[in-house]
mmCIF file with all atom_site columns, C-alpha atoms in Angstrom:
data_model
loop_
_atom_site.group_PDB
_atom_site.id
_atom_site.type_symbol
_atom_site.label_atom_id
_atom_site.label_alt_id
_atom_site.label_comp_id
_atom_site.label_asym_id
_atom_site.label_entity_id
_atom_site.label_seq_id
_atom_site.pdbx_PDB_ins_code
_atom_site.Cartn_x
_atom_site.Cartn_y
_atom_site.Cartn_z
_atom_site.occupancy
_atom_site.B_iso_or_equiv
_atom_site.pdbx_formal_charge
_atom_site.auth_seq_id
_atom_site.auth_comp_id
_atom_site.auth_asym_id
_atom_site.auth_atom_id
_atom_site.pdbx_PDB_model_num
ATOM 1   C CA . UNK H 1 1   ? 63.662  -62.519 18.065  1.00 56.00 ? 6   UNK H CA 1
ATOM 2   C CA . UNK H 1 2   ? 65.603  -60.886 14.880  1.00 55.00 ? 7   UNK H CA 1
ATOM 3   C CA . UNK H 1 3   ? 62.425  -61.980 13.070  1.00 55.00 ? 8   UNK H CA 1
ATOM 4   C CA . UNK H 1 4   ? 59.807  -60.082 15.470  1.00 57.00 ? 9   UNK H CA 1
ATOM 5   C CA . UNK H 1 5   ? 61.732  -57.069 15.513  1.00 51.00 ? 10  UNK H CA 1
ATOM 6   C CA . UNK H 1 6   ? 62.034  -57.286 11.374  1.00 49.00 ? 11  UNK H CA 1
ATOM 7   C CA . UNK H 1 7   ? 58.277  -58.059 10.942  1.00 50.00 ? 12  UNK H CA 1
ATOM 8   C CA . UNK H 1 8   ? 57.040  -54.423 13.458  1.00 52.00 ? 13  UNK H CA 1
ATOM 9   C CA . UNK H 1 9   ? 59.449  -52.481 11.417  1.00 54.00 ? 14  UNK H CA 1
ATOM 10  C CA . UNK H 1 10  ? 57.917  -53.304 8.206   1.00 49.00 ? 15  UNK H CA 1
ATOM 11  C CA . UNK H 1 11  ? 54.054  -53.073 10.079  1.00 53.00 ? 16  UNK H CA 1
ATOM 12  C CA . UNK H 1 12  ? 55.581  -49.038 11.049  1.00 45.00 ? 17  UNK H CA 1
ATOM 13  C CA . UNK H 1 13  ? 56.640  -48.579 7.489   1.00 49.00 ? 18  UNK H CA 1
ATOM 14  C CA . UNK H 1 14  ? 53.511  -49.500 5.739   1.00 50.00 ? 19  UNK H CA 1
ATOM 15  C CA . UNK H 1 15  ? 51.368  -47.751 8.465   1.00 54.00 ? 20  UNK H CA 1
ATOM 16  C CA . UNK H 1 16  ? 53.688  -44.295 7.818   1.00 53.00 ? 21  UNK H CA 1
ATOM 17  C CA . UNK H 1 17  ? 53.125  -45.070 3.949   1.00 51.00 ? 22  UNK H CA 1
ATOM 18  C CA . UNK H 1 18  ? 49.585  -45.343 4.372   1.00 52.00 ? 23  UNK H CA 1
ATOM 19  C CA . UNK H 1 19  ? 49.446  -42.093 6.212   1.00 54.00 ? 24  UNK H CA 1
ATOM 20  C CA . UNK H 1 20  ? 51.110  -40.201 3.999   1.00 53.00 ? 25  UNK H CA 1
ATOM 21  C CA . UNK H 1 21  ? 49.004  -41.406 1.116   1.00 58.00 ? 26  UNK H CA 1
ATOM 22  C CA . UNK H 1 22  ? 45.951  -40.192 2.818   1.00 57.00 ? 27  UNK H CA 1
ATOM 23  C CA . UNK H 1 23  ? 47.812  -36.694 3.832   1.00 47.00 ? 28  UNK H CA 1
ATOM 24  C CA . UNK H 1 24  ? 48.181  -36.437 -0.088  1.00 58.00 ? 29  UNK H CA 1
ATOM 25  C CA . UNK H 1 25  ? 44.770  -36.593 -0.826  1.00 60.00 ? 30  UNK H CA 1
ATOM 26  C CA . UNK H 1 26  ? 43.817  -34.305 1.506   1.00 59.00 ? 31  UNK H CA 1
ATOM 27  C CA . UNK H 1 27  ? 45.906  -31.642 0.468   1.00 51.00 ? 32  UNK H CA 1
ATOM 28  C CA . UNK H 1 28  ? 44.913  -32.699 -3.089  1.00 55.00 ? 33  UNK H CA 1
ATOM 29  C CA . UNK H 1 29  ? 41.261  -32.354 -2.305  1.00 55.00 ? 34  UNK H CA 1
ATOM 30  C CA . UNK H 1 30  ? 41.535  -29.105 -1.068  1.00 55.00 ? 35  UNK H CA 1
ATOM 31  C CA . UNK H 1 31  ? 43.559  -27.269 -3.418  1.00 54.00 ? 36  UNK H CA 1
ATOM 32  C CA . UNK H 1 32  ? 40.719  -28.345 -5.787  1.00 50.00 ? 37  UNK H CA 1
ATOM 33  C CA . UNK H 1 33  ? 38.207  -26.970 -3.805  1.00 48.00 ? 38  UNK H CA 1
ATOM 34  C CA . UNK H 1 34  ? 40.302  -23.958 -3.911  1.00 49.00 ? 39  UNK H CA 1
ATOM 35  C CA . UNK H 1 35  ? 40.188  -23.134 -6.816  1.00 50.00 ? 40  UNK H CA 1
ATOM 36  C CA . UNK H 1 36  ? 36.884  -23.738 -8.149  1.00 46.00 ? 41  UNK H CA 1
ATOM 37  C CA . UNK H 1 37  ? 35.020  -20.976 -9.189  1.00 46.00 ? 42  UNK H CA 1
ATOM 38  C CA . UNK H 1 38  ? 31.484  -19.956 -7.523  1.00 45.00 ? 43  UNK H CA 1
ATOM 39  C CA . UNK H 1 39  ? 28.572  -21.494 -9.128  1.00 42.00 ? 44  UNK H CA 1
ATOM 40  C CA . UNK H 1 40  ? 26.898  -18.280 -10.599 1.00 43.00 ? 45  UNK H CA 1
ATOM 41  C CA . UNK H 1 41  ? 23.248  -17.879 -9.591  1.00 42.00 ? 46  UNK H CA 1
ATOM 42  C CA . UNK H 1 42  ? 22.038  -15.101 -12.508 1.00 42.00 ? 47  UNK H CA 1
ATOM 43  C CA . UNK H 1 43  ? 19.370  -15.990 -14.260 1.00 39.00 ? 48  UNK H CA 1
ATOM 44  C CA . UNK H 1 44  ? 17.998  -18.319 -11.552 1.00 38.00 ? 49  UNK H CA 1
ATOM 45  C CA . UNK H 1 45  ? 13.779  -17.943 -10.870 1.00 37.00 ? 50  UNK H CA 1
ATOM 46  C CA . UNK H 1 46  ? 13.808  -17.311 -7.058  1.00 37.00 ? 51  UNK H CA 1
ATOM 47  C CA . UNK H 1 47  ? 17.499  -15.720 -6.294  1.00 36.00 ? 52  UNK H CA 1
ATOM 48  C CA . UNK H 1 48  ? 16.977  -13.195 -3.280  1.00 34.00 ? 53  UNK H CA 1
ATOM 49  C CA . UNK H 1 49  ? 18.228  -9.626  -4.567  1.00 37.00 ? 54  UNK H CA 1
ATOM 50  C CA . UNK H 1 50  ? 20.244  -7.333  -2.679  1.00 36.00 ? 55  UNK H CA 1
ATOM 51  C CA . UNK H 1 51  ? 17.050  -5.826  -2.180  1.00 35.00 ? 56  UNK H CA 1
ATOM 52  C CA . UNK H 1 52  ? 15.398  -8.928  0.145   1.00 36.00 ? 57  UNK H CA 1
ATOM 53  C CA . UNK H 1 53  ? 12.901  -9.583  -3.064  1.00 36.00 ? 58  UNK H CA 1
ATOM 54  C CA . UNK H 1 54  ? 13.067  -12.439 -4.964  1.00 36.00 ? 59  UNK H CA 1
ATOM 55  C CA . UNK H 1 55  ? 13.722  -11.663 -8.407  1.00 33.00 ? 60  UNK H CA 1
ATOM 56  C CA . UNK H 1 56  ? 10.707  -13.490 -9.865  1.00 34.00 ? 61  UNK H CA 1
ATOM 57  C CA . UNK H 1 57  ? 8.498   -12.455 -7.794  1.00 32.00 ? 62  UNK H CA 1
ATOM 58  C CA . UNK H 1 58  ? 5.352   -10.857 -9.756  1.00 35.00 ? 63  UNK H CA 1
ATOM 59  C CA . UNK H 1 59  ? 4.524   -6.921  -9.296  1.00 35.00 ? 64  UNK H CA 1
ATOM 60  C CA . UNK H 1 60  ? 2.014   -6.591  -6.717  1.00 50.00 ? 65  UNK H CA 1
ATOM 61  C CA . UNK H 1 61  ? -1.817  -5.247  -8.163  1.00 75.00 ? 66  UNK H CA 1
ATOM 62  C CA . UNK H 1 62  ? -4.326  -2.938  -6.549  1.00 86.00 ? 67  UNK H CA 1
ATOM 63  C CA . UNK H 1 63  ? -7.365  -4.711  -4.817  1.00 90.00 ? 68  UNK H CA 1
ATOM 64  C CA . UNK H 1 64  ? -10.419 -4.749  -6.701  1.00 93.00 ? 69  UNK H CA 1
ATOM 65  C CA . UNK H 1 65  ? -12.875 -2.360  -5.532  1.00 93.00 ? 70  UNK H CA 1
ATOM 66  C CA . UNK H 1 66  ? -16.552 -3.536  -6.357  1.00 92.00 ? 71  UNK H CA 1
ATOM 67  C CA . UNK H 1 67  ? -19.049 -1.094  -6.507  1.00 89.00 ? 72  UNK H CA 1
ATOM 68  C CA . UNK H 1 68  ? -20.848 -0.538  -4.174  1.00 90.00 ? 73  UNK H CA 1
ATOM 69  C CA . UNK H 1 69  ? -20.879 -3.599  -1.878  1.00 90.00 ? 74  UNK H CA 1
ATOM 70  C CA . UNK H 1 70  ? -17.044 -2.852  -1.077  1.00 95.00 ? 75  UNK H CA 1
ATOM 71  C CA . UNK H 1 71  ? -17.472 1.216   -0.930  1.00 96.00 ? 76  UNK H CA 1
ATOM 72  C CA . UNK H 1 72  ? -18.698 0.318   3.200   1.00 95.00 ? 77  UNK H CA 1
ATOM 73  C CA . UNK H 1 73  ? -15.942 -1.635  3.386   1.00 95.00 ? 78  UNK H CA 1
ATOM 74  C CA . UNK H 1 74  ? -13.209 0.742   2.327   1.00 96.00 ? 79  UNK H CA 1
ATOM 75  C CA . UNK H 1 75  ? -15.072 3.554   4.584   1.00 97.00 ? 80  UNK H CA 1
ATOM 76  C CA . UNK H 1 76  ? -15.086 1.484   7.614   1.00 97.00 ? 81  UNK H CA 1
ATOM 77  C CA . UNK H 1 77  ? -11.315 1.241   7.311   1.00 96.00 ? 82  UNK H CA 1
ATOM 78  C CA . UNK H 1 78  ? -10.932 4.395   7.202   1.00 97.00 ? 83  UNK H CA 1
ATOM 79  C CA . UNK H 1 79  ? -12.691 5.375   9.900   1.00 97.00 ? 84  UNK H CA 1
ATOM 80  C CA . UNK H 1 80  ? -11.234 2.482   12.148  1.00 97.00 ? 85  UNK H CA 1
ATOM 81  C CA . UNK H 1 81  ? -7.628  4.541   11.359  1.00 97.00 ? 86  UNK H CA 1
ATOM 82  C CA . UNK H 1 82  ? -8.621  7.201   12.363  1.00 97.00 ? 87  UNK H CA 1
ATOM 83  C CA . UNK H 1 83  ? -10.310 6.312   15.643  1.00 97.00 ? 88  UNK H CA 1
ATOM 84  C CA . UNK H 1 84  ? -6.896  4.542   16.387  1.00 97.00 ? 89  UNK H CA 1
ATOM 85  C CA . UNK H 1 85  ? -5.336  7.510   15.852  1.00 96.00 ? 90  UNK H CA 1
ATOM 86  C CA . UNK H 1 86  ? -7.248  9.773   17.775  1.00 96.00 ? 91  UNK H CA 1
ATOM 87  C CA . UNK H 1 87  ? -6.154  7.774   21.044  1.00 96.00 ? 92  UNK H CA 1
ATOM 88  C CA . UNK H 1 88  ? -2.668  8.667   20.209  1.00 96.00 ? 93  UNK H CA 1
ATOM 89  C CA . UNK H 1 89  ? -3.668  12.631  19.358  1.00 96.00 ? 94  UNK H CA 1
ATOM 90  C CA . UNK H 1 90  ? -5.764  14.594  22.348  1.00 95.00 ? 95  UNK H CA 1
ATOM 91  C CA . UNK H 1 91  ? -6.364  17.147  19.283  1.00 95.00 ? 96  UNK H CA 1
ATOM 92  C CA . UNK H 1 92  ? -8.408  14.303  17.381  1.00 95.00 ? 97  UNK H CA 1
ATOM 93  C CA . UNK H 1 93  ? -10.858 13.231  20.155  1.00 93.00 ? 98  UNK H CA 1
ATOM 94  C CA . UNK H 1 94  ? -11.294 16.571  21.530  1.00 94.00 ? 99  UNK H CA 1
ATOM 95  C CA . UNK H 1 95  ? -12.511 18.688  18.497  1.00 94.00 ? 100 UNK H CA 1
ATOM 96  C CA . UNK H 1 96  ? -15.623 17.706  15.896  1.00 95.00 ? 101 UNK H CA 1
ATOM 97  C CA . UNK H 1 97  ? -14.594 16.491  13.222  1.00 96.00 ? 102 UNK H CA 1
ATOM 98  C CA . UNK H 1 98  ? -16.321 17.732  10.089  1.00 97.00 ? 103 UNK H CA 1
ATOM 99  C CA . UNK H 1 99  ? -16.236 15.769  6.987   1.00 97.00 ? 104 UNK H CA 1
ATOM 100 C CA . UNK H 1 100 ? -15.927 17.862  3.799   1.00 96.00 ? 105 UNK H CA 1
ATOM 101 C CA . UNK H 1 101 ? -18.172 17.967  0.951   1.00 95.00 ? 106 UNK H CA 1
ATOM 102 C CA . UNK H 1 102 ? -16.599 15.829  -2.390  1.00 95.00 ? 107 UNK H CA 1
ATOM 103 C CA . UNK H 1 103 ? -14.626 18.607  -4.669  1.00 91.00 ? 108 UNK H CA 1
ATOM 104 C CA . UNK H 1 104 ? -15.946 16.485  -7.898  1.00 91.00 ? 109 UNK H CA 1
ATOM 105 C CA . UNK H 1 105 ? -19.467 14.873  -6.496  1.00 92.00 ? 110 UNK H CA 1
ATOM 106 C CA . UNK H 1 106 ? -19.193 11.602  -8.479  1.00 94.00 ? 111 UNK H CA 1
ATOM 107 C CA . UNK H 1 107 ? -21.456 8.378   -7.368  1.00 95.00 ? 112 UNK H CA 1
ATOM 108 C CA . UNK H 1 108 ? -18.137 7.041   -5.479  1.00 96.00 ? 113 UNK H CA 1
ATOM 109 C CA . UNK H 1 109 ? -17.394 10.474  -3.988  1.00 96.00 ? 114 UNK H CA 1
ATOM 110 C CA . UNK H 1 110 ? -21.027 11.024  -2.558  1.00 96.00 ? 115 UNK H CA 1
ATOM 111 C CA . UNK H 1 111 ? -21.351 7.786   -1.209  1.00 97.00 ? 116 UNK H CA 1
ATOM 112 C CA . UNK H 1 112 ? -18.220 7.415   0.773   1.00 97.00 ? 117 UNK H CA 1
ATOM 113 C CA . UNK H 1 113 ? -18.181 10.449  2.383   1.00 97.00 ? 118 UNK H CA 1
ATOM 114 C CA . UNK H 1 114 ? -21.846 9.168   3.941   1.00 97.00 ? 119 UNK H CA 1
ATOM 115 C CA . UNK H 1 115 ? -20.435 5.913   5.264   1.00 97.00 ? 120 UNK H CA 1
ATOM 116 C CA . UNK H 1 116 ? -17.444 7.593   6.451   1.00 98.00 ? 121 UNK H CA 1
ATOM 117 C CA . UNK H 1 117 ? -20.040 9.755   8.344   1.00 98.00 ? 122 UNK H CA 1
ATOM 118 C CA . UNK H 1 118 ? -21.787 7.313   9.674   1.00 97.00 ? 123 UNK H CA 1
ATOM 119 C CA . UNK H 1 119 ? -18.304 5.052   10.321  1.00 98.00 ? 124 UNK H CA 1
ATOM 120 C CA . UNK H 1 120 ? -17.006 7.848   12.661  1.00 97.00 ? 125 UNK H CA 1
ATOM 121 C CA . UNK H 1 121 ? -20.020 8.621   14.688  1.00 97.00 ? 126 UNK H CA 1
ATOM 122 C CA . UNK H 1 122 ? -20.188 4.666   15.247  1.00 97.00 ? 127 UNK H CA 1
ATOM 123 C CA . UNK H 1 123 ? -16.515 4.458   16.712  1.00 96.00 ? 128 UNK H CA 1
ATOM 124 C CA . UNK H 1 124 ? -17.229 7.032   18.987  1.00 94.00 ? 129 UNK H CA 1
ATOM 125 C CA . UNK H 1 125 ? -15.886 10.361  16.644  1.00 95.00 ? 130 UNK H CA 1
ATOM 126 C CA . UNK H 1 126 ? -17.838 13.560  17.593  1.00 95.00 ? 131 UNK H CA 1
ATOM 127 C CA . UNK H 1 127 ? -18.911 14.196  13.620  1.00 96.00 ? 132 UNK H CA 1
ATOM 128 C CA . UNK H 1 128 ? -20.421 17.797  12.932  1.00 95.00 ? 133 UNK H CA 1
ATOM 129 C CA . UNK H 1 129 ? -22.694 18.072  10.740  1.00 93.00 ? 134 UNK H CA 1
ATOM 130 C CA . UNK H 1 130 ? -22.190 21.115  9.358   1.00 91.00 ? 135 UNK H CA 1
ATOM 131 C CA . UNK H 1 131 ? -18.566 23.351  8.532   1.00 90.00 ? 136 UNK H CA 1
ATOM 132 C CA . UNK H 1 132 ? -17.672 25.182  11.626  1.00 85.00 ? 137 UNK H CA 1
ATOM 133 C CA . UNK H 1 133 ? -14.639 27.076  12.763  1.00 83.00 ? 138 UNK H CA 1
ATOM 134 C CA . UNK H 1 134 ? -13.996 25.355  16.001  1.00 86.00 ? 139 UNK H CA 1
ATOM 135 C CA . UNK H 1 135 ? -14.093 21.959  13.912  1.00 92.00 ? 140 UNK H CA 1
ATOM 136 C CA . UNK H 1 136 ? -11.060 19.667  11.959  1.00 96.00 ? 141 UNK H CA 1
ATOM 137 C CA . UNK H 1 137 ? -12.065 18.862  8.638   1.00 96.00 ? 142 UNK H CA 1
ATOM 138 C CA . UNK H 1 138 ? -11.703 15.606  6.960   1.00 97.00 ? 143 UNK H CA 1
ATOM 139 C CA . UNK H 1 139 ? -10.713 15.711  3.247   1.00 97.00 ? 144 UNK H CA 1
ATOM 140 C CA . UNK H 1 140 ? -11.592 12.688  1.163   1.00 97.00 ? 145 UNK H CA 1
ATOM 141 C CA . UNK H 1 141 ? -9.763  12.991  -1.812  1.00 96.00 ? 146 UNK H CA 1
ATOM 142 C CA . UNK H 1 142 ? -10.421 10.581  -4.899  1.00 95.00 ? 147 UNK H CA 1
ATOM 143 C CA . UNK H 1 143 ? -8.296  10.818  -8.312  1.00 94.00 ? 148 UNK H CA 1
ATOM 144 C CA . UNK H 1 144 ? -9.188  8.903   -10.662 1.00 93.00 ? 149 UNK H CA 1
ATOM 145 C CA . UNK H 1 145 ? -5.740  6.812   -13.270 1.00 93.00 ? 150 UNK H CA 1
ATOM 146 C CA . UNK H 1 146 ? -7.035  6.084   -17.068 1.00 91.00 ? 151 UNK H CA 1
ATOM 147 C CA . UNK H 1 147 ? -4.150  3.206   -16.953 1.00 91.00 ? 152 UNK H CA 1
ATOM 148 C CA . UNK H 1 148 ? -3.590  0.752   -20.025 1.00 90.00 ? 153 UNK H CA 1
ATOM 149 C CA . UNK H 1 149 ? -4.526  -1.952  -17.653 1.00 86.00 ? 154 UNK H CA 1
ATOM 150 C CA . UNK H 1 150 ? -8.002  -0.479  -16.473 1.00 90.00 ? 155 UNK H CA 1
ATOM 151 C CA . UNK H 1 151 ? -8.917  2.585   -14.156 1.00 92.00 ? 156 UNK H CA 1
ATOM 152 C CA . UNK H 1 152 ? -7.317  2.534   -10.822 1.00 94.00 ? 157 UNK H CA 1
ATOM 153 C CA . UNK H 1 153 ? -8.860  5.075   -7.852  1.00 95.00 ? 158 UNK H CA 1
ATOM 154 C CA . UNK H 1 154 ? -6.866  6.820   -5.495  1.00 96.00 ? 159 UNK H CA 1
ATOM 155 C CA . UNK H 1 155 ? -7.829  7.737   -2.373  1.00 97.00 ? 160 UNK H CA 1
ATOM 156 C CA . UNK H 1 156 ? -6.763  9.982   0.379   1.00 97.00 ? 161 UNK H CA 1
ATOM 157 C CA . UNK H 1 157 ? -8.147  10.752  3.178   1.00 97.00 ? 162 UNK H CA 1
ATOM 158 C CA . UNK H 1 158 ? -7.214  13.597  6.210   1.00 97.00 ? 163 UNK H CA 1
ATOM 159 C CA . UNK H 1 159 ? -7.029  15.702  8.898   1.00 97.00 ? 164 UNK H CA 1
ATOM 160 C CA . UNK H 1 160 ? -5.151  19.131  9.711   1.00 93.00 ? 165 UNK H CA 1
ATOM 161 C CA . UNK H 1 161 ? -5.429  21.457  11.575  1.00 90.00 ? 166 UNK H CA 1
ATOM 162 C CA . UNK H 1 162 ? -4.218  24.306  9.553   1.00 88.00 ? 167 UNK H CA 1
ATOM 163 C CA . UNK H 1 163 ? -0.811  23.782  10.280  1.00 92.00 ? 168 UNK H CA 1
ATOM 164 C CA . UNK H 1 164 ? 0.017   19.925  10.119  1.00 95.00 ? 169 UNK H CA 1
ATOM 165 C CA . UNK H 1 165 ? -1.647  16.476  9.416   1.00 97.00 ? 170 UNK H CA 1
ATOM 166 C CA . UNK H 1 166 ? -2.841  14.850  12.364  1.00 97.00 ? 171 UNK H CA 1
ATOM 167 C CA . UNK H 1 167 ? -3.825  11.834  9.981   1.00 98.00 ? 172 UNK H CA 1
ATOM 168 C CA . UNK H 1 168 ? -3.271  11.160  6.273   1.00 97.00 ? 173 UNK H CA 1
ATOM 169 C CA . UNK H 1 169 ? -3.614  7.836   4.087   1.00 97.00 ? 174 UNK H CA 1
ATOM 170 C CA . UNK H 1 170 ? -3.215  7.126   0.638   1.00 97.00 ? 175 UNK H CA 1
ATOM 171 C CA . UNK H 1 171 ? -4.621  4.168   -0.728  1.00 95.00 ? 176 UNK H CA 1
ATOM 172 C CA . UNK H 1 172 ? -4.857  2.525   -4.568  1.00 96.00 ? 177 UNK H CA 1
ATOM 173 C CA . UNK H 1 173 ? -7.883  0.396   -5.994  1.00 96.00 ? 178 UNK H CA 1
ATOM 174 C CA . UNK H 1 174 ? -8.859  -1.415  -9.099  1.00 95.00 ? 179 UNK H CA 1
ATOM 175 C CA . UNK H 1 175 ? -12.365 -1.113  -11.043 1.00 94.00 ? 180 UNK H CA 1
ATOM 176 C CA . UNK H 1 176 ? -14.286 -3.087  -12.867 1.00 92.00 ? 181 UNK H CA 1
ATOM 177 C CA . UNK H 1 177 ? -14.506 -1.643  -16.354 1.00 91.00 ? 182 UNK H CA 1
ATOM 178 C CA . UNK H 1 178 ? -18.776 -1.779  -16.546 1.00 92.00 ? 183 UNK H CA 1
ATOM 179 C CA . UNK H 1 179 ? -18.201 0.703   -13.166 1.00 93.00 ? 184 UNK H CA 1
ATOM 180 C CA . UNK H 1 180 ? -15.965 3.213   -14.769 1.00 93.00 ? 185 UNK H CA 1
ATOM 181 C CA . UNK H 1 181 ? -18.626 5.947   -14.591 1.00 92.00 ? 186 UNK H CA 1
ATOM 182 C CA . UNK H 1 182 ? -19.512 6.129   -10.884 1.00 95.00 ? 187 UNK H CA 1
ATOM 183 C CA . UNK H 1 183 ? -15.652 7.033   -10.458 1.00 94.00 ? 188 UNK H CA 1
ATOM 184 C CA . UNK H 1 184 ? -15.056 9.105   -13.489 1.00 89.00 ? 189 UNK H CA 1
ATOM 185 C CA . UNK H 1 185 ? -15.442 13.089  -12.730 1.00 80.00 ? 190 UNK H CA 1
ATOM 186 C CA . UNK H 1 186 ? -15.065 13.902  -16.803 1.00 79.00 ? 191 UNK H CA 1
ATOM 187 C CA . UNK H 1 187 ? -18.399 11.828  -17.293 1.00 70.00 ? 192 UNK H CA 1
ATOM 188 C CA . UNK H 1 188 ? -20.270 13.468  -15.135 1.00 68.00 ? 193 UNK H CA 1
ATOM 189 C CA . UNK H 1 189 ? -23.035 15.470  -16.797 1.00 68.00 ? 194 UNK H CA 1
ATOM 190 C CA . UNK H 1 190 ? -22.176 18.973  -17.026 1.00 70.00 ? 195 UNK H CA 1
ATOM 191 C CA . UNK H 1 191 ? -23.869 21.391  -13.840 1.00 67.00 ? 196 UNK H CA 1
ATOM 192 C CA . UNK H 1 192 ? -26.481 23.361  -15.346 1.00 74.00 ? 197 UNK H CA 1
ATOM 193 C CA . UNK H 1 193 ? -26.240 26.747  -17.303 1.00 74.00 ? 198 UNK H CA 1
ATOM 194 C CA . UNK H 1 194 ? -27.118 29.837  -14.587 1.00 78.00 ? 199 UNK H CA 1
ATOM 195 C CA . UNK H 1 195 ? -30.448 31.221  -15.311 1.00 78.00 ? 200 UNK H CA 1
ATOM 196 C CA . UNK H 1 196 ? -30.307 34.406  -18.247 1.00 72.00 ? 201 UNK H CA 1
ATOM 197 C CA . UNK H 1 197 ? -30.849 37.262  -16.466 1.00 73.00 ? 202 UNK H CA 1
ATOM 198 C CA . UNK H 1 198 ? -34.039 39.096  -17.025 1.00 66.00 ? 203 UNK H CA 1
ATOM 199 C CA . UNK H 1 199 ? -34.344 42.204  -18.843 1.00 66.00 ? 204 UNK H CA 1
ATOM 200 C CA . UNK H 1 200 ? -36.990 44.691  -17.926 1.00 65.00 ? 205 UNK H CA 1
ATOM 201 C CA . UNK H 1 201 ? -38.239 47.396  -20.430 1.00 63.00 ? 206 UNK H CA 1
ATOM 202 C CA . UNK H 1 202 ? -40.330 50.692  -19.901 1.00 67.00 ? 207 UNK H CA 1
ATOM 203 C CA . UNK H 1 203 ? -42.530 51.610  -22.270 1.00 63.00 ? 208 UNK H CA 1
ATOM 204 C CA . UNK H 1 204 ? -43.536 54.816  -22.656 1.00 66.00 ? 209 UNK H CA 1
ATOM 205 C CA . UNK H 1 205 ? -46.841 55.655  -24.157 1.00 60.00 ? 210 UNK H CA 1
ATOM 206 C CA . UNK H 1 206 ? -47.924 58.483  -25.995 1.00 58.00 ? 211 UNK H CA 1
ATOM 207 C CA . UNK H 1 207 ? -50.293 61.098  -25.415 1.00 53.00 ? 212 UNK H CA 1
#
């Protein structure tokens, strides 16, 4: 009996010595973890900024506009935003809508504002065909970048009504180099000279 009682004493001891050796580690273990500093993430490809962008990722380019096969393209979108937004705007789908002559008349210029024409009056847009009072105008502006890169085209189209925008969009392209001239305005061959006005003379003759 003496022996039985002797032997679970010494089973609760080494059970209460085991236990406490594993409490140690524990706290051990986390007092480590504690105090070990942050793994620092500069310098790493990929590392979300506070901005929501990684940090390697590359600078984002203007698409490539090729002349003329995309020139359609680029005037169907424009005319597809603005028949969206003339369900939104009563002013829009209840006025002609006259598209303005090019302020510099390069190849590009010319040619847009003809598929933008023809764009519009496809969607459904009342287009006038020539300037009148009762119509909005829409401005197609293009500005032409001589960038290190290349030349990059800007272009803006749209619509007030002599107060505020009803539409407006801003959009950037790339050009091929070899295509440089039907965007340029400064290589455009100068307009020609008015005519020299005519002088008339009376001659007198003698008697």
């Amino acid at each position: 009996m003496l022996r039985r009682l002797c032997l679970c004493l010494l089973i609760v001891l080494l059970s209460g010595c085991a236990m406490m050796s594993n409490l140690r580690q524990r706290i051990h273990a986390m007092g480590s973890h504690d105090n070990a500093e942050p793994a620092s993430q500069e310098g790493r490809p990929g590392v979300m900024e506070p901005s929501g962008v990684p940090s390697s990722a590359p600078v984002g380019k203007a698409k490539l506009l090729k002349a003329p096969s995309d020139w359609g393209e680029l005037a169907h979108d424009a005319a597809y935003r603005i028949s969206q937004r003339a369900t939104q705007v009563p002013e829009i789908s209840s006025h002609l809508v006259y598209v303005s002559e090019p302020t510099l008349a390069t190849p590009f210029a010319v040619a847009l504002r003809k598929y933008v024409q023809s764009n519009l009056a496809e969607m459904g847009i009342t287009v006038a065909q020539h300037s009148e009072t009762s119509a909005l105008v829409l401005d197609i502006d293009v500005q032409s970048l001589k960038l290190a890169s290349g030349m990059q085209v800007v272009v803006s189209t749209s619509i007030g009504n002599g107060r505020i925008y009803l539409f407006r969009n801003t959009e950037a392209y790339a050009v091929n180099q070899a295509d440089t001239g039907l965007y340029d305005a400064s290589l455009l061959p100068p307009p020609p000279l008015p005519p020299s006005p005519v002088k008339t003379m009376t001659v007198t003759g003698q008697h």
